[in-house]
XYZ file of C-alpha atoms in Angstrom:
686
model
C 33.877 12.791 -0.221
C 32.677 15.895 1.432
C 33.467 18.333 -1.349
C 31.338 21.504 -1.147
C 30.708 24.587 -3.098
C 33.426 23.987 -5.797
C 32.786 25.480 -9.058
C 32.320 23.217 -12.072
C 32.124 25.123 -15.607
C 30.321 28.394 -15.362
C 27.058 27.989 -13.519
C 27.128 24.588 -11.942
C 27.841 23.747 -8.309
C 27.793 20.462 -6.360
C 27.856 19.720 -2.792
C 27.683 16.783 -0.283
C 24.480 14.478 -0.534
C 21.930 15.705 2.079
C 19.780 12.661 2.120
C 16.229 12.043 0.769
C 15.448 10.157 -2.509
C 18.507 8.741 -4.291
C 18.775 11.015 -7.449
C 20.821 8.108 -9.037
C 18.427 5.482 -8.211
C 16.824 3.754 -11.423
C 13.214 4.536 -12.141
C 10.478 2.483 -10.525
C 9.559 -0.696 -12.601
C 5.793 -0.521 -12.989
C 5.595 -3.755 -15.101
C 4.480 -5.963 -12.233
C 2.328 -3.388 -10.621
C 0.417 -2.730 -13.730
C 0.081 -6.369 -14.456
C -1.234 -7.182 -11.027
C -3.595 -4.339 -10.910
C -5.021 -5.164 -14.433
C -5.638 -8.767 -13.189
C -7.394 -7.367 -10.095
C -9.564 -5.260 -12.209
C -10.346 -7.985 -14.582
C -11.450 -10.148 -11.462
C -14.171 -7.361 -11.073
C -12.329 -5.044 -8.467
C -12.148 -1.387 -8.880
C -8.834 0.183 -9.988
C -8.724 2.032 -6.591
C -8.996 -1.319 -4.763
C -6.657 -3.018 -6.929
C -3.831 -0.407 -6.367
C -4.303 -0.303 -2.718
C -4.199 -4.155 -2.546
C -1.068 -4.054 -4.560
C 0.555 -1.709 -2.276
C -0.702 -3.735 0.589
C 0.801 -7.073 -0.635
C 3.939 -5.625 -2.225
C 5.667 -7.295 -5.090
C 8.285 -10.163 -5.415
C 11.226 -8.102 -4.352
C 9.343 -5.313 -2.208
C 7.746 -5.605 1.101
C 4.181 -4.215 1.177
C 2.109 -2.209 3.687
C 0.926 -5.442 5.224
C 4.461 -6.492 6.093
C 5.241 -3.007 7.549
C 2.027 -3.167 9.610
C 2.893 -6.749 10.823
C 6.293 -5.281 11.996
C 4.623 -2.408 13.760
C 2.205 -4.759 15.436
C 5.091 -7.106 16.499
C 6.915 -4.107 18.011
C 3.936 -2.909 19.744
C 3.362 -6.466 21.343
C 7.065 -6.592 22.222
C 6.861 -3.369 24.202
C 3.664 -4.380 26.012
C 4.811 -8.029 26.918
C 8.525 -7.046 27.875
C 7.830 -4.378 30.430
C 5.851 -3.731 33.691
C 5.133 -0.432 35.628
C 6.864 -1.281 38.845
C 10.333 0.088 37.978
C 10.333 3.356 40.100
C 8.661 1.684 43.048
C 11.096 -1.076 42.986
C 14.097 1.244 42.698
C 12.677 3.200 45.576
C 12.304 0.047 47.497
C 15.732 -0.924 46.908
C 17.257 2.382 48.020
C 15.039 2.276 51.091
C 16.130 -1.245 52.096
C 19.743 -0.203 51.260
C 19.494 2.957 53.631
C 17.828 0.882 56.500
C 20.310 -1.972 56.228
C 23.303 0.717 56.195
C 21.749 2.233 59.337
C 21.154 -0.997 61.162
C 24.833 -1.827 60.438
C 26.038 1.543 61.906
C 23.646 0.945 65.056
C 25.465 -2.362 65.507
C 28.959 -1.086 65.126
C 28.927 2.150 67.157
C 29.873 1.091 70.485
C 29.898 4.606 72.137
C 26.325 5.244 71.185
C 23.773 5.481 74.169
C 22.007 2.326 74.517
C 18.705 4.109 74.896
C 19.125 5.995 71.604
C 20.224 2.780 70.016
C 17.174 0.898 71.033
C 14.825 3.760 70.101
C 16.219 3.984 66.609
C 16.012 0.121 66.095
C 12.412 0.267 67.318
C 11.675 2.983 64.653
C 13.333 0.855 62.098
C 11.642 -2.405 63.154
C 8.082 -0.580 63.029
C 8.463 0.753 59.446
C 5.163 -0.110 57.559
C 5.661 -2.306 54.406
C 4.539 0.550 51.990
C 7.447 2.287 50.560
C 5.469 5.721 50.579
C 4.587 5.328 54.185
C 8.082 4.291 55.176
C 9.597 7.271 53.366
C 7.102 9.495 55.224
C 7.961 8.211 58.622
C 11.668 8.360 57.944
C 11.479 12.131 56.863
C 11.901 12.972 60.652
C 14.443 10.204 61.489
C 17.790 11.102 62.909
C 20.165 9.125 60.711
C 23.323 7.792 62.401
C 24.882 6.470 59.220
C 26.001 9.084 56.618
C 25.803 6.504 53.952
C 22.155 5.457 54.953
C 21.203 9.314 54.867
C 22.763 9.847 51.491
C 20.678 6.733 50.042
C 17.451 7.957 51.656
C 18.060 11.431 49.986
C 18.512 9.706 46.660
C 14.930 8.583 46.988
C 13.720 12.177 46.963
C 15.927 13.088 44.390
C 15.063 10.101 42.293
C 11.284 10.894 42.590
C 11.870 14.560 41.477
C 13.863 13.282 38.565
C 11.358 10.759 37.481
C 8.343 13.215 37.874
C 10.286 15.819 35.559
C 11.237 13.151 33.197
C 7.622 12.075 32.684
C 7.009 15.709 31.296
C 10.441 16.538 29.803
C 12.363 13.650 28.294
C 15.943 13.421 29.530
C 15.469 15.296 32.787
C 16.069 12.160 34.821
C 19.659 11.925 33.632
C 20.391 15.806 33.182
C 19.562 16.120 36.912
C 21.445 13.454 38.413
C 23.652 14.797 41.159
C 21.827 18.115 40.525
C 22.895 20.957 42.896
C 20.441 23.181 44.592
C 20.999 25.881 41.842
C 19.948 23.212 39.243
C 16.684 22.386 41.072
C 15.965 26.072 41.448
C 16.489 26.600 37.647
C 14.116 23.803 37.033
C 11.582 25.402 39.170
C 11.824 28.789 37.639
C 11.567 27.071 34.280
C 8.278 25.598 35.246
C 6.782 28.829 36.783
C 7.761 30.701 33.457
C 6.115 27.870 31.392
C 3.020 27.880 33.438
C 2.987 31.731 33.069
C 3.395 31.448 29.199
C 0.578 28.903 28.954
C -1.695 30.924 31.057
C -1.068 33.835 28.654
C -1.897 31.681 25.708
C -5.107 30.422 27.338
C -6.184 34.095 27.922
C -5.165 34.741 24.277
C -2.716 37.399 25.345
C 0.480 35.718 24.314
C 2.685 36.848 21.554
C 5.672 35.342 19.682
C 8.048 37.585 21.449
C 7.012 35.967 24.678
C 7.706 32.589 23.340
C 11.018 33.625 21.832
C 12.045 35.113 25.281
C 11.015 31.968 27.074
C 13.075 29.728 24.661
C 16.071 32.318 24.931
C 16.042 31.604 28.668
C 15.001 27.851 28.830
C 15.535 26.564 25.370
C 18.286 24.206 26.381
C 15.763 22.073 28.201
C 13.730 21.563 25.097
C 15.761 19.524 22.598
C 12.730 19.288 20.057
C 13.512 23.124 19.244
C 9.834 24.108 18.831
C 9.380 27.311 16.732
C 6.251 28.677 18.200
C 3.821 27.983 21.109
C 1.811 25.459 19.109
C 4.687 23.358 18.520
C 5.870 23.485 22.088
C 2.092 22.535 23.152
C 2.079 19.547 20.861
C 5.335 18.108 22.095
C 4.515 18.786 25.869
C 0.996 17.559 25.568
C 1.910 14.498 23.627
C 4.384 13.468 26.409
C 2.058 14.477 29.351
C -0.784 12.227 27.697
C 1.539 9.440 27.642
C 2.283 9.915 31.207
C -1.357 9.937 31.993
C -1.988 6.714 30.056
C 0.920 5.115 31.978
C -0.783 6.164 35.159
C -4.161 4.741 33.890
C -2.357 1.441 33.239
C -1.098 1.181 36.850
C -3.109 -0.651 39.632
C -4.706 1.533 42.246
C -2.169 0.460 44.814
C 0.626 1.632 42.608
C -1.151 4.874 41.876
C -1.612 5.412 45.745
C 1.980 4.686 46.351
C 3.215 7.122 43.795
C 0.798 9.792 44.793
C 2.033 9.584 48.323
C 5.749 9.433 47.240
C 5.262 12.330 44.783
C 4.942 14.914 47.530
C 8.534 13.987 48.845
C 9.979 14.759 45.424
C 13.054 17.087 45.732
C 11.947 17.146 49.565
C 9.110 19.618 48.794
C 5.569 19.528 47.554
C 6.226 22.715 45.336
C 7.321 20.659 42.341
C 4.187 18.624 42.163
C 2.047 21.853 42.433
C 3.817 23.057 39.320
C 3.624 19.917 37.592
C -0.261 19.736 38.405
C -0.811 23.153 37.080
C 1.074 22.136 33.926
C -1.046 19.164 33.238
C -4.298 21.039 33.922
C -3.251 23.525 31.181
C -2.248 20.966 28.734
C -5.275 19.098 29.093
C -7.354 22.372 28.428
C -5.325 23.374 25.535
C -5.012 20.068 23.801
C -8.423 17.997 24.755
C -7.834 15.792 21.468
C -4.874 13.870 22.931
C -5.559 10.513 24.263
C -5.717 11.041 28.059
C -7.983 8.094 28.949
C -6.693 4.876 27.488
C -4.480 2.340 29.197
C -2.454 -0.782 28.407
C -1.953 -4.117 29.818
C 1.928 -4.201 30.792
C 2.794 -7.604 32.235
C 6.427 -8.210 31.283
C 9.363 -8.722 33.568
C 11.222 -5.694 32.844
C 10.422 -2.681 35.153
C 9.818 0.771 33.758
C 10.653 3.964 35.690
C 8.192 7.008 35.385
C 10.227 8.718 32.592
C 11.160 5.599 30.773
C 7.588 4.403 30.792
C 6.255 7.454 29.474
C 8.666 7.045 26.616
C 7.411 3.465 26.011
C 3.816 4.820 25.945
C 4.815 7.559 23.614
C 6.343 4.791 21.289
C 3.239 2.839 21.640
C 1.356 6.004 20.563
C 3.541 6.252 17.531
C 3.145 2.744 16.679
C -0.677 3.077 16.663
C -0.381 6.161 14.579
C 1.847 4.224 12.208
C -0.713 1.307 12.088
C -3.507 3.737 11.170
C -1.430 5.267 8.440
C -0.363 1.881 7.009
C -3.745 0.665 7.045
C -4.937 3.326 4.500
C -8.418 2.580 5.442
C -9.933 5.950 4.580
C -10.694 6.774 0.938
C -8.811 10.100 1.585
C -5.659 8.109 2.899
C -2.451 8.758 0.929
C 0.889 7.037 1.456
C 2.484 10.404 1.286
C 0.803 10.982 4.849
C 3.063 8.079 6.240
C 5.529 9.442 8.858
C 8.802 8.217 7.806
C 10.689 9.828 10.766
C 8.480 7.847 13.268
C 8.765 4.672 11.013
C 12.573 4.904 11.086
C 12.738 5.621 14.978
C 10.400 2.538 15.697
C 11.441 -0.041 13.078
C 14.698 1.270 11.704
C 16.324 2.597 8.320
C 15.285 -0.749 6.371
C 11.543 -0.271 7.106
C 11.647 3.527 6.277
C 13.477 2.599 2.720
C 10.570 0.077 2.099
C 8.018 2.549 2.843
C 9.732 5.177 0.721
C 9.712 2.844 -2.250
C 6.129 2.116 -1.793
C 5.521 5.914 -1.928
C 7.701 6.333 -4.954
C 5.731 3.328 -6.504
C 2.375 4.960 -5.747
C 3.591 8.323 -7.111
C 5.019 6.692 -10.177
C 1.769 4.825 -10.994
C -0.192 7.999 -10.616
C 2.273 10.079 -12.921
C 2.588 7.114 -15.426
C -0.807 7.943 -16.986
C -1.836 4.474 -16.252
C -4.540 5.596 -13.730
C -6.582 8.737 -13.493
C -9.303 10.338 -11.257
C -12.781 10.388 -12.838
C -15.225 13.028 -12.412
C -16.733 11.047 -9.460
C -13.418 10.868 -7.861
C -12.863 7.261 -8.444
C -9.590 6.015 -9.875
C -9.836 4.302 -13.303
C -7.443 2.671 -15.641
C -6.637 4.979 -18.629
C -6.600 3.691 -22.179
C -2.758 3.823 -21.924
C -2.926 1.071 -19.101
C -5.450 -0.756 -21.014
C -3.072 -0.857 -24.007
C -0.014 -1.907 -21.859
C -1.938 -4.642 -20.170
C -3.327 -5.850 -23.537
C 0.215 -6.066 -25.085
C 1.364 -8.141 -22.002
C -1.475 -10.442 -22.661
C -0.591 -10.689 -26.425
C 2.825 -11.569 -25.613
C 1.555 -14.325 -23.468
C -0.674 -15.541 -26.414
C 2.427 -15.333 -28.722
C 4.464 -17.534 -26.589
C 1.609 -20.209 -26.231
C 0.988 -20.138 -29.899
C 4.811 -20.185 -30.870
C 5.307 -23.096 -28.506
C 2.530 -25.196 -30.199
C 3.494 -24.318 -33.895
C 6.979 -24.501 -33.597
C 7.289 -21.653 -36.085
C 9.554 -18.578 -36.032
C 8.377 -15.088 -35.552
C 7.755 -13.567 -38.958
C 6.719 -10.167 -40.190
C 3.832 -9.310 -42.499
C 5.345 -8.469 -46.167
C 4.430 -5.255 -47.467
C 3.922 -6.156 -51.135
C 0.337 -7.489 -50.720
C -0.935 -5.136 -47.879
C -1.814 -1.559 -46.937
C 0.278 0.668 -44.697
C -0.911 0.330 -41.157
C 0.737 3.566 -39.856
C 3.080 1.873 -37.586
C 6.757 1.476 -37.806
C 9.474 -0.921 -36.231
C 13.000 -1.511 -36.403
C 14.303 -3.389 -39.619
C 15.097 -7.024 -39.094
C 16.907 -9.423 -41.617
C 14.392 -10.664 -44.192
C 12.234 -7.813 -44.074
C 10.729 -6.321 -47.479
C 8.514 -3.543 -46.238
C 9.307 0.027 -47.446
C 11.596 2.116 -45.290
C 10.157 4.914 -43.162
C 12.616 7.609 -44.370
C 11.801 10.284 -41.888
C 12.012 7.968 -38.762
C 15.089 6.385 -40.003
C 16.885 9.880 -40.565
C 15.594 11.137 -37.198
C 17.171 8.022 -35.582
C 20.450 8.541 -37.258
C 20.516 12.262 -36.290
C 19.698 11.705 -32.563
C 22.131 8.822 -32.388
C 25.035 11.020 -33.888
C 24.079 13.843 -31.364
C 24.086 11.553 -28.431
C 27.534 10.379 -29.390
C 28.767 13.969 -29.035
C 30.005 14.254 -32.620
C 27.483 16.807 -33.766
C 26.232 16.848 -37.286
C 28.687 19.258 -38.925
C 30.538 16.453 -40.492
C 27.523 14.637 -41.865
C 25.214 11.942 -40.586
C 25.828 8.331 -41.427
C 22.941 5.908 -41.230
C 23.587 2.583 -39.717
C 21.656 -0.669 -39.626
C 20.165 0.039 -36.169
C 18.669 3.391 -37.384
C 16.533 1.819 -40.098
C 12.834 1.605 -39.398
C 10.306 -0.071 -41.944
C 6.649 0.660 -42.400
C 4.277 -1.996 -41.224
C 1.575 -3.388 -43.475
C -1.674 -5.348 -42.997
C -3.673 -7.493 -45.390
C -6.455 -5.632 -47.278
C -9.046 -8.032 -46.197
C -11.486 -6.413 -43.717
C -13.137 -8.622 -41.148
C -16.132 -7.724 -38.969
C -15.908 -9.543 -35.727
C -18.248 -10.349 -32.989
C -16.758 -11.860 -29.829
C -19.616 -13.409 -27.818
C -18.562 -14.102 -24.042
C -20.682 -16.105 -21.645
C -21.118 -13.984 -18.348
C -23.505 -16.306 -16.615
C -23.402 -17.653 -13.076
C -21.290 -20.728 -13.986
C -18.536 -18.564 -15.546
C -17.798 -16.888 -12.199
C -18.394 -20.127 -10.322
C -16.027 -22.089 -12.221
C -13.222 -19.503 -12.190
C -13.404 -18.682 -15.824
C -14.168 -15.007 -15.208
C -10.621 -13.768 -15.512
C -9.711 -15.790 -18.530
C -12.595 -14.614 -20.313
C -11.578 -10.953 -19.783
C -7.949 -11.546 -20.701
C -9.199 -13.196 -23.943
C -11.502 -10.257 -24.809
C -8.639 -7.713 -23.917
C -6.038 -9.513 -25.936
C -8.274 -9.833 -28.889
C -9.252 -6.033 -28.609
C -5.573 -5.011 -28.353
C -4.579 -7.091 -31.367
C -7.290 -5.733 -33.569
C -6.898 -2.011 -32.569
C -3.199 -2.092 -32.947
C -2.507 -4.389 -35.759
C -5.848 -4.799 -37.742
C -7.284 -1.252 -37.409
C -9.346 -1.953 -40.437
C -11.408 -4.705 -38.783
C -14.255 -3.869 -36.665
C -14.701 -5.725 -33.246
C -17.726 -5.819 -31.252
C -17.731 -7.444 -27.882
C -21.192 -9.040 -26.476
C -21.558 -10.236 -22.944
C -24.459 -12.506 -22.556
C -26.005 -13.907 -19.359
C -29.608 -13.802 -18.643
C -29.609 -11.202 -21.382
C -26.989 -9.884 -23.731
C -25.499 -6.357 -24.303
C -22.794 -4.729 -26.340
C -19.808 -3.588 -24.235
C -16.625 -1.476 -24.766
C -13.545 -3.067 -23.488
C -13.195 -0.852 -20.403
C -16.755 -1.808 -19.335
C -16.181 -5.401 -19.963
C -12.710 -5.547 -18.101
C -14.181 -3.855 -15.138
C -17.267 -5.999 -15.118
C -18.017 -7.643 -11.710
C -18.855 -11.272 -11.424
C -22.592 -11.691 -12.287
C -24.360 -14.160 -10.128
C -27.324 -14.387 -12.286
C -28.449 -17.496 -13.838
C -29.211 -17.677 -17.613
C -27.288 -18.157 -20.945
C -28.939 -16.058 -23.443
C -27.072 -17.127 -26.659
C -30.076 -16.079 -28.898
C -29.900 -12.353 -27.739
C -26.146 -12.404 -28.252
C -26.583 -13.614 -31.823
C -29.148 -11.162 -32.651
C -26.783 -8.375 -31.676
C -23.879 -10.102 -33.598
C -25.988 -10.478 -36.677
C -26.785 -6.714 -36.456
C -23.175 -5.924 -36.163
C -22.489 -7.889 -39.233
C -25.228 -6.345 -41.310
C -23.697 -2.926 -40.797
C -20.529 -4.133 -42.517
C -21.751 -5.734 -45.775
C -18.377 -5.545 -47.405
C -16.453 -7.235 -44.470
C -15.839 -10.739 -43.773
C -17.978 -11.944 -40.759
C -16.094 -13.679 -37.877
C -18.182 -15.186 -35.142
C -16.402 -16.223 -32.114
C -18.343 -17.740 -29.166
C -17.046 -18.456 -25.688
C -19.475 -20.259 -23.595
C -19.654 -23.141 -20.827
C -23.353 -23.933 -21.038
C -26.216 -24.493 -23.141
C -28.746 -21.767 -23.822
C -31.195 -21.442 -21.015
C -32.926 -18.217 -21.880
C -33.953 -16.274 -25.023
C -35.538 -13.069 -25.983
C -39.349 -12.960 -26.644
C -40.790 -10.981 -29.361
C -42.072 -8.416 -26.892
C -38.455 -7.791 -25.560
C -38.916 -10.036 -22.312
C -36.452 -12.646 -21.342
C -37.678 -16.133 -21.095
C -35.545 -18.529 -18.711
C -35.843 -22.195 -18.421
C -33.600 -24.837 -16.905
C -32.951 -27.360 -18.232
C -33.061 -25.625 -21.473
C -36.428 -25.536 -23.127
C -36.725 -26.668 -26.901
C -38.110 -23.247 -27.907
C -34.960 -21.529 -26.251
C -32.631 -23.917 -28.399
C -34.760 -23.307 -31.439
C -34.476 -19.426 -31.096
C -30.612 -19.781 -30.964
C -30.318 -22.223 -33.827
C -32.367 -19.745 -35.877
C -30.061 -16.726 -35.279
C -26.970 -19.007 -35.876
C -28.547 -20.034 -39.235
C -28.811 -16.284 -40.016
C -25.216 -15.705 -39.155
C -24.220 -18.531 -41.589
C -26.345 -16.709 -44.359
C -24.352 -13.516 -43.610
C -21.178 -15.517 -44.363
C -19.826 -15.792 -40.810
C -16.852 -18.045 -39.998
C -17.915 -19.464 -36.736
C -15.904 -21.014 -33.962
C -17.190 -22.174 -30.694
C -14.901 -22.272 -27.630
C -16.266 -24.767 -25.143
C -15.233 -24.435 -21.480
C -15.634 -27.540 -19.343
C -16.064 -31.095 -20.026
C -19.934 -31.574 -19.757
C -20.742 -34.325 -22.355
C -24.204 -32.735 -22.960
C -22.650 -29.414 -23.821
C -20.055 -31.098 -25.995
C -22.870 -32.824 -28.056
C -24.921 -29.641 -28.255
C -22.056 -27.527 -29.273
C -20.639 -30.043 -31.840
C -23.980 -30.290 -33.514
C -24.427 -26.412 -33.630
C -21.063 -26.177 -35.288
C -21.630 -28.911 -37.848
C -24.834 -27.068 -38.787
C -22.981 -23.807 -39.791
C -19.723 -25.618 -40.983
C -18.064 -24.089 -38.011
C -15.217 -25.206 -35.726
C -15.206 -26.247 -31.992
C -12.215 -25.655 -29.609
C -12.326 -26.978 -26.183
C -9.147 -25.140 -24.529
C -8.248 -25.120 -20.782
C -9.353 -21.820 -19.411
C -5.658 -20.672 -19.232
C -5.349 -21.307 -23.130
C -8.595 -19.588 -24.184
C -6.855 -16.319 -25.155
C -4.424 -18.074 -27.515
C -7.273 -20.213 -28.971
C -9.442 -17.231 -29.633
C -6.597 -15.032 -31.179
C -5.446 -17.999 -33.284
C -8.934 -18.783 -34.623
C -9.392 -15.001 -35.592
C -6.179 -14.749 -37.277
C -6.977 -17.986 -39.171
C -10.587 -16.953 -40.101
C -9.411 -13.576 -41.552
C -6.276 -14.539 -43.331
C -6.156 -14.277 -46.961
C -6.727 -17.748 -48.493
C -7.238 -19.249 -44.894
C -9.589 -21.713 -43.866
C -12.735 -20.758 -42.109
C -10.884 -21.707 -38.737
C -7.510 -22.131 -37.592
C -8.149 -25.313 -35.851
C -8.388 -29.006 -36.723
C -11.217 -31.325 -35.616
C -9.163 -32.244 -32.509
C -9.133 -28.660 -31.342
C -5.390 -28.132 -31.847
C -3.920 -25.551 -34.135
C -3.878 -26.992 -37.644
C -1.035 -26.720 -40.001
C -0.612 -23.205 -41.859
C -2.533 -21.493 -38.927
C -3.092 -17.819 -39.353
C -1.041 -16.399 -36.522
C 2.337 -16.797 -38.099
C 1.359 -16.615 -41.756
C -0.199 -13.277 -40.880
C 2.830 -12.085 -38.938
C 1.263 -10.000 -36.268
C 4.012 -10.319 -33.582
């Protein structure tokens, strides 16, 4: 409906939609993007790389940059394989053959013609050289007997003129079909004025007024409607460079033929003189254009000079789009993608896909999930880490719920402290109401329904929010994760990071009184915050220094003497290195007895500090299994042997069971499955 400028109310107007982004389109869904980027980051890639890779691959329902680049490459290949550059020469040859045939017919039919004249004409036609250019040159002075043949021969000169102009000015070939002498004179005048304007520009003496006067006089021959001399130059130079690339792609024989024929354009060399002057000026003023490359054009469909130039412009546009889609430069932005050229070359569907990717990239930047650091690198924000951690926790919850067969329960408030968080009331909740949030929800709902608050506010069930609570027992948690060579080699790197992030999210969001320290141990051990661990690249360094990791864990436990120590150890190998008294790392494989002894001694220290210990053994090596079992028995701990994908659920479940009020030291039975009364659902963290 094309309603325009109708008044609605006092200050509102509406008009016909003018294109661009759909203002009614739903917001971009970032869930899959953030999840994928998070996975890439945990696999060791930078957020910058992860974001670019997601945009390249696309999502389940959205084509990515790689798909658009593939279509661009296919279109370019199609243009090169479909066409050849013989179009104009073939058309001239056909017109020449037609003219000669018509002339021979007239010579045969005209009984009144002098036999000597007939014989001379036939001799001239019989002796024409095979080269179209040479034949046209010889026939310039031929006295045609057939009007039809003469007309066809004149078409050759007219065709050459139109093709030469069409190479520089798109559309001239059709515009000058059946042109009169006045039309040709107007073209020559335009060329003279254009060359004069460019000469003034080269000398630095041109003005905007000169350009405006030129466009006022000849603007109908420039459909691009340039607004200044630079825009005019850009347009002319792009097409002239495409014409040159087409010439470069021809054989020497084809170039020689066209050069000889060009002097016959419009029956005068003046046109070529003007075009040569124009080409020289454009080369001087726009040296950055591609004047030197060529293409292999070996298809079946012949191209005329004008159409061929258009194809070479299309190829240049496709090459530019390919560079833009590659996003190979660190400074590359999707906003730089030329949607007009993409629409022209691939159609509206491709432009819609590209625009959606632009919106997705902008939404990622605006969402607060990524930000530029001081060194210019893209990094995940704490908000993105929380969102990723929550997604991992949901996966853990589903895994644990499926194994336990229990319902999703909430922590009762009578025996706990307020956590500071609130949630919507559910049937069976006994937590205290958050009165402020409840009334605010009711007021907002009432206002949203348009009823106003003059008649009072009624509280409905959906408005009620309750205050969440957590147990008073404080835990001091040390998560020790193996970062040795084998963890990366056996594809356990990402599950390890997912586990750490899930546990970190659970503790920081639901058990704020607990203190978590994450310790990575390879050849040596170090304390890491969650951002550092999640972004850690795979470490191809041999060594499993459990001794050093336990030293750091026990230091953490001693700093919190009133908390319940919880020790969670994720590893796939026996200890092969330890820390010497002088701080040097000792490595030995197979494990040296002294290295094992150092690890056992620190594990005993953990037991004396009261730690609830659980080992998470990855892999099915019998030697490792015997070692881990003996270590766990020594400290009355537990052993879990999960699959890599179940590691997160195993660690979270063990943590919850270890810290729950009245819970057993671990949430797992001897077989490594969840025991009855496990801590997850009894604690009620979902």
